[in-house]
XYZ file of C-alpha atoms in Angstrom:
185
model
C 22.088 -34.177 10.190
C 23.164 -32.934 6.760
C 21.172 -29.502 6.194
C 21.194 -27.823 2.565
C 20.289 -24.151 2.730
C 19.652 -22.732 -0.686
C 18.321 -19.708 -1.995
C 16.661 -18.373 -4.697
C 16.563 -14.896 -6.339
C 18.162 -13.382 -3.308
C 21.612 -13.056 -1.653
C 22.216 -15.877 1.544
C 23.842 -14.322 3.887
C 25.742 -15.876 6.993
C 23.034 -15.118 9.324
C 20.614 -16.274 7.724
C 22.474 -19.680 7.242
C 23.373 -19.579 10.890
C 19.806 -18.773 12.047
C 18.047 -21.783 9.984
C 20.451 -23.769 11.549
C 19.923 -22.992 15.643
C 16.241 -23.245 14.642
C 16.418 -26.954 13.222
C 18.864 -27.987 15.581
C 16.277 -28.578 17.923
C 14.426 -30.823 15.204
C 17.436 -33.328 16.157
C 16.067 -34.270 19.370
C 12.561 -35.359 18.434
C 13.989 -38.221 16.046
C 17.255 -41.150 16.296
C 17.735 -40.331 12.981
C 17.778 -37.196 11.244
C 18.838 -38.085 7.554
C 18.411 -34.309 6.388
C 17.545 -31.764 5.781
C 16.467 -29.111 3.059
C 15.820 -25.342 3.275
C 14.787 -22.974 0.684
C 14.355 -19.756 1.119
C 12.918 -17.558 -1.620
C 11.908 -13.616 -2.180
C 9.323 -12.943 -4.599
C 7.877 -9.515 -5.113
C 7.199 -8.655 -1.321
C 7.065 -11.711 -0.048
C 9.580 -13.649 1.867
C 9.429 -17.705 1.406
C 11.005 -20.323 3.481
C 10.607 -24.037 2.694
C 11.800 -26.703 4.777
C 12.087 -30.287 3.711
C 12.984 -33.076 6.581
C 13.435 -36.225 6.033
C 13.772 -38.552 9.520
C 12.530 -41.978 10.194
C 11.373 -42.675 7.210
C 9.176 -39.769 7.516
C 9.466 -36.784 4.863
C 7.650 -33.416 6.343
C 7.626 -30.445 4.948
C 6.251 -26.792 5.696
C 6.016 -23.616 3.659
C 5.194 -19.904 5.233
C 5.594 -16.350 3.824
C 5.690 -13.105 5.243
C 7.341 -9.757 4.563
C 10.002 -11.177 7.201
C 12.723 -13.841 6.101
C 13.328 -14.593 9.835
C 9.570 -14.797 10.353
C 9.262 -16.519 7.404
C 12.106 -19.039 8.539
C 10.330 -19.377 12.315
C 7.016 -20.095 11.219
C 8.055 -22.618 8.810
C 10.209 -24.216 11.608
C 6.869 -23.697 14.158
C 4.690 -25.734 11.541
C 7.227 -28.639 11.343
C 7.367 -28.499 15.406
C 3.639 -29.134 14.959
C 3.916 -31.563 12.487
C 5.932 -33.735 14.153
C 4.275 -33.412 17.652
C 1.165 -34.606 15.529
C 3.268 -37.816 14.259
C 4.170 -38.434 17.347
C 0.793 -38.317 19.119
C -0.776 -40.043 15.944
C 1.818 -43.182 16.051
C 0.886 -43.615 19.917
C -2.862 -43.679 18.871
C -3.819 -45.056 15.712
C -7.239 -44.999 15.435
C -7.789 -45.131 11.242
C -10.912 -46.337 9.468
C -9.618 -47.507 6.192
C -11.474 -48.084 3.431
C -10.230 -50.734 0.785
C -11.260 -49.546 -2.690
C -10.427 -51.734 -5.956
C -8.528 -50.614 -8.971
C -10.866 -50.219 -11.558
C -8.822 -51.415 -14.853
C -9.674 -48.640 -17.174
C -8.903 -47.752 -20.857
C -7.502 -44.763 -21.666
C -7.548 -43.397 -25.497
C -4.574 -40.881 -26.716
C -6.265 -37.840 -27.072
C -6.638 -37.807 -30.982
C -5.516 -34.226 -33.341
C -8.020 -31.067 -33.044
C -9.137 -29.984 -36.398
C -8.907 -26.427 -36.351
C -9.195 -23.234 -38.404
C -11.507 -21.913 -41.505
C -8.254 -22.549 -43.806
C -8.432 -26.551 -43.241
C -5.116 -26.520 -41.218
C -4.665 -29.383 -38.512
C -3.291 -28.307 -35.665
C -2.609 -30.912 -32.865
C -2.859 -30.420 -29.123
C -0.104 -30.884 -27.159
C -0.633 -31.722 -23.733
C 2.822 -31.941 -21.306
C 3.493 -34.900 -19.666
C 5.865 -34.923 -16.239
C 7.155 -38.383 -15.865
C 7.933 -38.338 -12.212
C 10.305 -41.288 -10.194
C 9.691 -42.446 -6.432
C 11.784 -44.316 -4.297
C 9.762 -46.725 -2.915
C 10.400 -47.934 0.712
C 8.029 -50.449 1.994
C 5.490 -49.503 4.368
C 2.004 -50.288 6.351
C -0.953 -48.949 5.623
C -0.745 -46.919 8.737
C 2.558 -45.577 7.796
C 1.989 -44.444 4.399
C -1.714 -42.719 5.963
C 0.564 -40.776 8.889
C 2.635 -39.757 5.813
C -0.216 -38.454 3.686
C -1.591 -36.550 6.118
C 1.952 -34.619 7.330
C 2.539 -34.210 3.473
C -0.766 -32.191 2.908
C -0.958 -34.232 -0.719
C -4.002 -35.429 -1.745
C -2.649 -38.921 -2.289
C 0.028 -41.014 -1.331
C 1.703 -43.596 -3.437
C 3.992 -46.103 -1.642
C 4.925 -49.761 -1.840
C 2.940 -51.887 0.503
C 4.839 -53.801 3.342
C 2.452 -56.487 3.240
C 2.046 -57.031 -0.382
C 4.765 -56.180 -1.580
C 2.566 -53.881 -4.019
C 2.156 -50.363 -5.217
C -0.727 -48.956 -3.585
C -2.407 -45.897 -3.090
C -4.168 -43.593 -0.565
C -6.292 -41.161 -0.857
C -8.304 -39.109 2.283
C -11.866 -39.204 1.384
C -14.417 -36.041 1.923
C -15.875 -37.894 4.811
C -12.503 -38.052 7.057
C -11.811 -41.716 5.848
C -9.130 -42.950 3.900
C -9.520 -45.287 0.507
C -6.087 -47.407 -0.555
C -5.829 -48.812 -3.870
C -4.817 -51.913 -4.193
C -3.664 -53.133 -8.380
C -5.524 -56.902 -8.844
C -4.411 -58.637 -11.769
């Protein structure tokens, strides 16, 4: 397992390093393969932050506690991806998933045009920030990209779909279902 330990706006000691690493060791055991992992730990103000990232099996988890601890901080965050991955276990043994297929409505979208503003007859346009974001997109099952979702804690998932060979999307809907998105051209 390849672990990355990084900190930010605080010292990282050797203990620390060394106590993040005794905790995730017994991650190794749950999975055959443990690509890596990613720990950040973070003080801001009072608070103590620890953030770990796992990728194994295909699977990407990842927890996030605080307290006024760093090593609680660090345990919790480790307890919460102990439960995470109990729950991916139990969930791939028993699949029981009402899906709900949901079309992709083609819909056009207008640039936002300038704001007129000001008594003095300046134009002043509105900038809105755009975040262009890339994915690596393994190919997956509708099951697999749902267990995903739900150990992500996102509100949607976008993934390529194993059967399709598409980009799809899902989404977990208010009533405990889940909608994928399927592009028809």
């Amino acid at each position: 397992m390849q672990l990355t330990v990084s900190a930010r706006h605080m010292e990282l000691t050797d203990a620390l390093k060394s106590h993040v690493e005794t905790r995730l060791e017994k991650i190794r055991g749950h999975f055959d393969r443990v690509i890596d992992a990613e720990v950040v730990l973070g003080v801001e103000k009072h608070r103590h932050i620890a953030e770990v990232i796992l990728h194994a099996n295909n699977v990407r988890m990842h927890s996030k506690e605080e307290s006024p601890d760093m090593y609680q901080s660090i345990d919790a965050a480790v307890d919460k991806l102990h439960k995470q991955i109990h729950k991916f276990k139990e969930r791939g043994r028993y699949m029981p998933l009402k899906i709900v297929q949901a079309e992709l409505l083609a819909q056009d979208t207008e640039a936002p045009e300038p704001v007129a503003a000001g008594a003095n007859g300046t134009e002043q346009a509105e900038a809105k920030r755009v975040v262009t974001e890339k994915l690596v997109m393994k190919p997956m099952t509708v099951g697999e990209a749902i267990l995903q979702l739900d150990l992500l804690h996102d509100p949607f998932l976008v993934f390529m779909n194993a059967e399709s060979q598409q980009v799809n999307v899902v989404y977990s809907k208010e009533d405990g279902s889940y909608a994928v998105v399927e592009p028809q051209y």
